[in-house]
């Protein structure tokens, strides 16, 4: 329940930069509707209004998901409104909304939500930022009594928090646990960089999580003072989006929230944010973080900014900047994939925040030894663009993608989902932008895209990076030391070295960008199309199952859940079942390297250029029992999507230049795993739980770095050439066109062999005796981890699997009550299940808690006690009801999602026909789950002697 984002990246990029020094700013004190001062039209389907007490509201009828509503309460108050003595209270008050209010006594609200069919954390949550607090509700239905309850909850959040001293004391440990869980190398770097860039402002002094001193000791009077001062109706807005009648919801809002009275405390002014000084010379930050996975390098321009109204002219003025950044980031993407690329990734961006400052940044990430080369290449590439601009071909590609995104937004608009729309409406109020329709945005931008020139984009780029002082930062695992010099030479500091490197790069001569030849996609003919040899329509599920003449299986379902969106999944061959035993990590290597290797006739970058202006995607991974390809497209591009997937089956490139990129990414991954508590789990425990099977967990670093394309080609080629294929297509499709497109592509492949049983390869087992592991991780960050694992059954016993999921939810709820609330020693403890369809009899029930290392034994004992009590005494009927209702809500909603039909039903419906029956039975079977069912499973699986116990603590704590 914490979202700290002091520099929001905006959708609209800015044209001109202000350079006046010492600009002062204040945050807005009222929500506003930007259309009132703009020539842009707001979406006419949104009903905007304002209550007499000052609460603003925006209501939009929307029909996905069906019979659900997304509600938001925006309070224009966050950490910026705190005094020095209140740092952290905005976030703390947000927590306290769940711990007792006028209509919901302490300890009852979460349980009430669960009985309604809502998940705590998913359907009911909140977040606090620098300038706002947002509460959200995802209602399980739109019945009048449910909506009425939603408004009652919001009324209590707004002016009904009890803020009882005992509840404040109980919550302190939870927030300190959240603060600890957020602690990381990356977060510490973020804090240092915010202070470096914005030292003279309030922003780095008001991080929403607050200070340990205030969290631990602030008294009830301080909470009440903050709440009564800043939680005032005139600073609030309500958003409602859902499958309801707008007039009815408006009447309900007026009836429920009009009685909220203004605060009796005079409204204070928002605090001044400080000043943005003019930087006349370059300034350097060097931060050495030995535990970092990489080194982050950035060059940043900070300038004052004051509010501009959101108008059509303003949006069009930013379009050249948007396109310029797109083209330059495309160049960086190409550079990052070269064999000798010094950086892992690089890019430019710009944004504004709080109507106060504007930031433009060149960011890079590199291995520590490459920091100087990364800074040099990144600065030179920016310099090249600023000096020579962009080519017509680059602009054509960028415009094609921009226009395509606008057109796709129009086509998909009818089935946008309510949660996203509700969040968009909240952001429009925060950013003071007009909530426009996709159709109006297309009408605004399309003519401008026809007229834009490379010179327009160059001018915009130059405006973004003015000739003023830069903030240069090198932070991470690079250890920069002055070189040994002659006795009379002056010793340089790391900052001197960084500055000299940057200035040398910025003064270097650069050549114009090379021109590129786009060409044409080479994979359009795979041979004679296949024919349909069998077809079955499953009436009750409205699913078609086909077999083609070459043995390829095709499953498809036409839906109306997402307008103009089609999803494709392909399962091919045997996956990890046949990974060579002496080549540990080959599956992980292939998952990460296969697509980067491109095609025989096109590199990855060729493909990006060739496919500009089209909706196609490509994901690949080596699954436990199949190679898995997937992509999302639309009706018009379905054939192109299938051609792309088929091309990777018949002619993968295995290009050697991709090897360097993949290995650099692996090294970064291991550098991170060496210093986080999750590392030992992935590197050791997961494989231990599979009795050392090399197909499980993350392989040893030396093994993975030894893998190569020759091994991958030898392993994958037989599967790609002859392995069984099952392709599934779900979405807004045309059945005849889908069959024709599959016939032309997958249907034209050589004959497919039946999938072998591979019974021996499917054997895996837990160790015969549970282990108790006390592991350490090399870090000074005081964060530990407790994991307990109980062996269970595989996923093919779906009757048991569904009951185990409910049992895990009951377990999670007990963790919430006993570990989070009573002990106050964990922020988000959870239980879950993991069960395999590939390996018979292999599954696990696990509990996972991030902890204060000093309390790991207390937490481990508490988790074991919960399991032992469930094994002995079972669940209560009330716990069962509260766990079951949110699951039933999820099942109802998922039935109208393409992701469910593709991932859970169709993608292997012919290999595993039972998936169809599982789809039929899942709701009524879940409804039928009883206390006796869960009690029997808890007694069977959760006794303490069956538990594998893992405690991971940082080395600093272990030494103590």
Coordinates of N, CA, C and O in Angstrom, one line a residue, residues 34 49 160 200 267 294 403 508 526 550 554 567 630 653 655 663 736 776 788 896:
X34 N -9.9 19.2 -16.4 CA -9.1 20.0 -17.3 C -9.8 20.5 -18.5 O -9.5 21.5 -19.1
X49 N -19.0 15.8 -12.2 CA -19.8 16.6 -11.3 C -19.1 17.0 -10.0 O -17.9 16.5 -9.8
X160 N -14.1 9.1 8.5 CA -14.5 8.3 9.6 C -13.5 7.4 10.2 O -13.8 6.5 11.0
X200 N 17.6 20.8 -3.3 CA 17.1 22.1 -2.8 C 15.6 22.1 -2.8 O 15.0 23.2 -2.6
X267 N -8.1 25.5 6.3 CA -7.2 24.8 5.4 C -5.9 25.6 5.2 O -5.9 26.7 4.9
X294 N 24.4 -4.3 -11.3 CA 25.0 -3.6 -12.5 C 25.3 -2.2 -12.1 O 25.1 -1.8 -10.9
X403 N 1.0 5.8 -35.5 CA -0.3 5.8 -36.1 C -1.0 4.4 -35.8 O -2.2 4.4 -35.5
X508 N 33.9 14.6 -28.5 CA 34.4 13.8 -29.6 C 33.6 14.1 -30.9 O 32.4 14.4 -30.9
X526 N 5.5 -21.4 -47.2 CA 6.1 -22.5 -46.5 C 5.7 -23.9 -47.2 O 6.0 -24.9 -46.6
X550 N -1.0 -32.8 -41.8 CA 0.3 -33.1 -41.4 C 0.4 -33.4 -39.9 O 1.5 -33.5 -39.3
X554 N -5.2 -28.0 -34.1 CA -5.6 -26.6 -34.0 C -6.8 -26.5 -33.1 O -7.8 -27.2 -33.4
X567 N -5.2 -13.9 -29.7 CA -4.0 -14.4 -29.0 C -3.7 -15.8 -29.5 O -4.6 -16.6 -29.7
X630 N 4.3 -17.9 -28.4 CA 3.1 -17.2 -28.2 C 3.2 -15.8 -28.8 O 4.3 -15.2 -29.0
X653 N 17.7 -18.3 -36.5 CA 19.0 -17.8 -36.9 C 20.2 -18.3 -36.1 O 21.3 -18.4 -36.6
X655 N 22.1 -16.6 -34.3 CA 23.2 -15.7 -34.7 C 24.1 -15.5 -33.5 O 23.8 -15.2 -32.4
X663 N 24.8 -13.5 -22.5 CA 25.7 -13.8 -21.4 C 25.8 -12.6 -20.4 O 26.0 -12.8 -19.2
X736 N -13.1 -19.0 -40.4 CA -12.7 -19.5 -41.7 C -11.3 -18.9 -42.0 O -10.4 -19.6 -42.5
X776 N 22.7 -18.4 4.2 CA 23.0 -17.0 4.3 C 23.2 -16.4 2.9 O 23.5 -17.1 1.9
X788 N 8.6 -22.4 4.1 CA 8.3 -23.7 4.5 C 7.6 -24.4 3.4 O 6.6 -23.8 2.8
X896 N -14.7 -14.7 -18.8 CA -14.8 -13.7 -19.8 C -13.5 -13.1 -20.1 O -13.4 -11.9 -20.4

